[in-house]
Coordinates of C-alpha atoms in Angstrom, one line a residue:
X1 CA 14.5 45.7 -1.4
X2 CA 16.9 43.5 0.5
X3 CA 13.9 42.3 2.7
X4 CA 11.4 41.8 -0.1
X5 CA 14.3 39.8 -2.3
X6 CA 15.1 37.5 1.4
X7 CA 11.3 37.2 1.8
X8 CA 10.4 35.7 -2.1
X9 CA 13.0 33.6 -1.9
X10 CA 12.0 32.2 1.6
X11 CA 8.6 31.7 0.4
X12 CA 10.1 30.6 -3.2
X13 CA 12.0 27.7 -0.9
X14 CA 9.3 26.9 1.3
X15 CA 6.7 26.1 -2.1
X16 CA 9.7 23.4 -2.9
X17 CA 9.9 22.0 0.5
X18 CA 6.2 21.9 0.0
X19 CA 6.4 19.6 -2.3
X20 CA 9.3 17.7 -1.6
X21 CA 7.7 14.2 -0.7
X22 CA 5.4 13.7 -2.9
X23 CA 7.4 14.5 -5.7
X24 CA 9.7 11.8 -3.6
X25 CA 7.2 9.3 -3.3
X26 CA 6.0 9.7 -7.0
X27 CA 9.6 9.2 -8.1
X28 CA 9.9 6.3 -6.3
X29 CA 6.7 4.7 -6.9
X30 CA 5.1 6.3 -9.9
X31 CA 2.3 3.9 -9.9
X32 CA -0.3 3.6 -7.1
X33 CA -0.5 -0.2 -6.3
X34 CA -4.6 0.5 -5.9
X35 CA -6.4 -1.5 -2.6
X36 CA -9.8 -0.2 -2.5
X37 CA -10.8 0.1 1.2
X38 CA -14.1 -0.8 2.1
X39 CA -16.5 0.1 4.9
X40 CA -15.5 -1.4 8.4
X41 CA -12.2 -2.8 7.5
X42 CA -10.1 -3.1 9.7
X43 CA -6.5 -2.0 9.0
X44 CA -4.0 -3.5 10.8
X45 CA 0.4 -2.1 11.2
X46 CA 2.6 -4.9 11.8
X47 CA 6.4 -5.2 13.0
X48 CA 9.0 -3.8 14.4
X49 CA 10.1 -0.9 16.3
X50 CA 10.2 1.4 12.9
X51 CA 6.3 0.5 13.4
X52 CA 6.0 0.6 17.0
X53 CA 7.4 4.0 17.4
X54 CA 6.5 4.3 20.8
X55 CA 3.2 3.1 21.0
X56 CA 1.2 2.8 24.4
X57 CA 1.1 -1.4 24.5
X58 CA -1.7 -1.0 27.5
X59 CA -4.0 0.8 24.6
X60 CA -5.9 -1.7 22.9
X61 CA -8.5 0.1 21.4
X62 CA -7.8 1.4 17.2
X63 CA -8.0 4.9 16.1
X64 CA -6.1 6.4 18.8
X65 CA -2.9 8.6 19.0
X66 CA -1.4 6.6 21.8
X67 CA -2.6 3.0 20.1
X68 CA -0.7 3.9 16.8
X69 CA 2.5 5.3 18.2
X70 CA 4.3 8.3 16.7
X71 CA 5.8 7.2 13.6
X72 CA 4.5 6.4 10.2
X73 CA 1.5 4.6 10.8
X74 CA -0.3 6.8 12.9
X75 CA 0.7 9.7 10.2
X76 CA -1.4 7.1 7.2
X77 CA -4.2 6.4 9.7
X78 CA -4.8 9.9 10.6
X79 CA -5.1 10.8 6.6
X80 CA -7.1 7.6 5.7
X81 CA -9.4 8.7 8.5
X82 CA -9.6 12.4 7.5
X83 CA -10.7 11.5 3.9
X84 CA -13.1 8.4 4.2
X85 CA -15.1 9.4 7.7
X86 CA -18.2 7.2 5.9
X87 CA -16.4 4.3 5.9
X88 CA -15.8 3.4 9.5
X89 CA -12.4 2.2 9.3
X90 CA -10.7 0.4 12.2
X91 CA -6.8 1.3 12.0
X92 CA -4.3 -1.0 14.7
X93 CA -0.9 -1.1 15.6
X94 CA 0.7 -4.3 16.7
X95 CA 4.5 -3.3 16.2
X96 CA 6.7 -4.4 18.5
X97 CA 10.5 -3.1 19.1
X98 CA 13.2 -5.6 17.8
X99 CA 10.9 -8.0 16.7
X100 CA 12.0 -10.6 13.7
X101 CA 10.0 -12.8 11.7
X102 CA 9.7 -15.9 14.4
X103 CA 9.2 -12.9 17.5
X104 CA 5.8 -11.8 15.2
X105 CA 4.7 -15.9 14.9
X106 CA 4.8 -16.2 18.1
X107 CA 2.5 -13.8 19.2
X108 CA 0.1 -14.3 15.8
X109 CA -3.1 -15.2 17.2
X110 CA -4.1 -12.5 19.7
X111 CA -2.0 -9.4 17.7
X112 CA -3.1 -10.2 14.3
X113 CA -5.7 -13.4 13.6
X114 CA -8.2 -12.5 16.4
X115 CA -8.5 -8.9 15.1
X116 CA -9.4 -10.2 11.7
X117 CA -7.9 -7.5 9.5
X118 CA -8.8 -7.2 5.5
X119 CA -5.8 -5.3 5.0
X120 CA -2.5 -6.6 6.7
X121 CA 0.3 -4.5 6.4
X122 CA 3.8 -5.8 7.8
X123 CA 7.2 -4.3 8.0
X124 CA 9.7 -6.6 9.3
X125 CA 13.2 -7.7 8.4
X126 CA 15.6 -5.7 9.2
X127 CA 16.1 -6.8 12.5
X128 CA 16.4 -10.5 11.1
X129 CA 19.4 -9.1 9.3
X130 CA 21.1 -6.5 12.1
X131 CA 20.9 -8.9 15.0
X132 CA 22.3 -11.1 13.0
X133 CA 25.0 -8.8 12.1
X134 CA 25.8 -7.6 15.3
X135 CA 26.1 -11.6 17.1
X136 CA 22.6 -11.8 19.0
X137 CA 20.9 -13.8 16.7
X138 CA 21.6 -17.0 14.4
X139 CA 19.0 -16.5 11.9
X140 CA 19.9 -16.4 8.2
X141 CA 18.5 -15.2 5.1
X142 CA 16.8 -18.5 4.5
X143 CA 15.5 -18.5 8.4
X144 CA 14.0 -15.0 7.1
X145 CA 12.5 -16.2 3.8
X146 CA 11.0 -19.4 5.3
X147 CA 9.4 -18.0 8.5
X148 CA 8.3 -15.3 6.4
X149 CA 6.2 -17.1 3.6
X150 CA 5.2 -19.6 6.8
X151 CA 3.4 -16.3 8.7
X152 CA 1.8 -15.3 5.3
X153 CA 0.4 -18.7 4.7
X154 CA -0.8 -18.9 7.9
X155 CA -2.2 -16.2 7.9
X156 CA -4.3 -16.3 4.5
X157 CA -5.4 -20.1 5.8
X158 CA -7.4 -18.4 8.6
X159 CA -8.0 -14.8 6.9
X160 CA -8.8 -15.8 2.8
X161 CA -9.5 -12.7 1.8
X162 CA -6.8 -10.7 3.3
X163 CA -5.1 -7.9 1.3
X164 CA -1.0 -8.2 2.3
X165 CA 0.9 -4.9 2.4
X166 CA 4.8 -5.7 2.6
X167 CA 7.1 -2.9 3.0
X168 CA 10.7 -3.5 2.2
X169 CA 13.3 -3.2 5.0
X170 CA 15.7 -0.4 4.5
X171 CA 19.0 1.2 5.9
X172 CA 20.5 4.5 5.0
X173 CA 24.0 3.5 4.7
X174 CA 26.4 6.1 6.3
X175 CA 24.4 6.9 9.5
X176 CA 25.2 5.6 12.7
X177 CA 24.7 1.8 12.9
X178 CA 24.4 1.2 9.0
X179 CA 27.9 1.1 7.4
X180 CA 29.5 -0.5 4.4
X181 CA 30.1 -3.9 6.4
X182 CA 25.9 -4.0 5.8
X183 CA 25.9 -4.4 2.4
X184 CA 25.7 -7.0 0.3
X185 CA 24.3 -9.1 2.6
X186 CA 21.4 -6.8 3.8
X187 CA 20.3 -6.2 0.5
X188 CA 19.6 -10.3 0.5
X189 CA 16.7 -9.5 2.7
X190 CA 15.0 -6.7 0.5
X191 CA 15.4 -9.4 -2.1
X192 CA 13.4 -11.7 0.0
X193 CA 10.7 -9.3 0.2
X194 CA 10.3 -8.5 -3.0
X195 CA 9.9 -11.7 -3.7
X196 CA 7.6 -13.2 -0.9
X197 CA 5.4 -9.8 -2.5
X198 CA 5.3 -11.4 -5.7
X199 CA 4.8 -14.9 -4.8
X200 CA 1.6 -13.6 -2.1
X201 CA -0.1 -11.1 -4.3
X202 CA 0.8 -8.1 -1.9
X203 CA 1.4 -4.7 -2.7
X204 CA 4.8 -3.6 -2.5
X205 CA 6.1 -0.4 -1.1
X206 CA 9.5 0.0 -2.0
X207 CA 11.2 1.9 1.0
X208 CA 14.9 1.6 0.3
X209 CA 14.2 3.8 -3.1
X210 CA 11.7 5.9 -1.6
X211 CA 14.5 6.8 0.6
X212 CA 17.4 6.7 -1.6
X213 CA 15.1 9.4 -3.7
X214 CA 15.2 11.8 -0.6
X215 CA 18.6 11.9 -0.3
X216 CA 18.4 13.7 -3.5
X217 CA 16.9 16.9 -1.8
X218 CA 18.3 16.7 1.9
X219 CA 21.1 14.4 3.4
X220 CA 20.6 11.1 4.9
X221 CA 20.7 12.1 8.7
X222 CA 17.1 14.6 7.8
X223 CA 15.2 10.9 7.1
X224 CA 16.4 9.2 9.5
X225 CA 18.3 9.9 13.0
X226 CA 20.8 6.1 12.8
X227 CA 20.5 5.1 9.7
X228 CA 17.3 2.7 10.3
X229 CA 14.7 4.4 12.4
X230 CA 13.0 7.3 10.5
X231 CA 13.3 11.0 12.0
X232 CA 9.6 12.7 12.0
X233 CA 10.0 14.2 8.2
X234 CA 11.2 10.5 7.3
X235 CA 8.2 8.4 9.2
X236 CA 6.1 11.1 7.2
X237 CA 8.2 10.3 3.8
X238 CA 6.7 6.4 4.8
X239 CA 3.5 7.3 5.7
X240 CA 3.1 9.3 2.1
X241 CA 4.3 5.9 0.5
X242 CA 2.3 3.8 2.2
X243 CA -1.0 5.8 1.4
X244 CA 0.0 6.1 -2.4
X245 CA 0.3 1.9 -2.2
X246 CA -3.6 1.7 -1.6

């Protein structure tokens, strides 16, 4: 009896588990933001190491397990690919580690414009604010918001009928690198990118509060390993948010 009684509630526990980020991600985002993919787009990851996650840089091809790196986007391009095999979808990632805003302009043209993506989906920001924070770089907020809305215009003058995805830049305060001396001014830069959003048309994915909602079913340190790059149930947390944007 003792067994059976261990064994239901196991299985009781794992049914919750089960359903633990999408009832997450529809907490935190309880409308999908609705981009209709279209046959032959070409999808395309940018930004920073939360987005590079380990990528092989020597792959240049789309579609592959080493190209898309082991975080979040290769979690959303295996599942786009698994449930629209007609429409021939071409899925990149151009993430670099410890890139900022000016570190993605500069290399613009060959990892973005040249591949000619209809959906554009960028990450970026959080290293304008930590490098700041820590000394090694003399960007501001303003350096953020102008080079930001400078890459987006850019990139609409050559691309007019992109579709922007903008994911807000989050921390998990608590963890490692992230403490209290963060805050307010890192929450300055998910301002920003809310706002560039709005002014650009994009769809939003709002990470800080998809992340704030997991804490409410496992600690901090489960999501992410120092506060700012996901663990594997976190990057799966993103890619679960990022799919239910489009």
């Amino acid at each position: 009896m003792i067994k059976r009684r261990a064994f239901l509630k196991g299985t009781s526990m794992a049914g919750v588990l089960a359903l633990s980020i999408p009832d997450i991600v529809q907490a935190a985002m309880p409308k999908a933001a609705g981009i209709k993919l279209q046959k032959g787009d070409v999808i395309l990851f940018q930004g920073d190491s939360i987005t590079d996650a380990g990528r092989k840089k020597d792959d240049l091809n789309f579609n592959t397990p080493n190209s898309l790196g082991g975080g979040y986007a290769v979690q959303a391009a295996a599942e786009m690919l698994l449930k629209h095999p007609d429409k021939e979808l071409k899925i990149y990632n151009k993430g670099i580690s410890g890139n900022k805003v000016y570190q993605l302009a500069e290399r613009w043209e060959k990892d973005c414009l040249e591949l000619k993506p209809q959906v554009l989906s960028v990450l970026i920001g959080v290293n304008d604010y930590w490098h700041k924070h820590n000394g090694k770089y003399d960007g501001t907020i303003e350096t953020y918001k102008k080079d930001f809305r400078a890459l987006l215009s850019r990139t609409r003058a050559s691309l007019p009928n992109i579709k922007f995805i903008i994911g807000e830049p989050f921390a998990v305060k608590g963890i490692k690198a992230v403490d209290e001396s963060w805050y307010p001014a890192f929450d300055e830069y998910r301002k920003a990118a809310k706002e560039i959003a709005d002014e650009f048309q994009a769809v939003f994915i709002p990470y800080q509060k998809v992340f704030d909602e997991a804490q409410k079913s496992a600690p901090g340190v489960y999501w992410t390993y120092d506060g700012v790059h996901p663990s594997l149930a976190g990057a799966k947390l993103m890619a679960e948010a990022w799919l239910k944007a489009i």
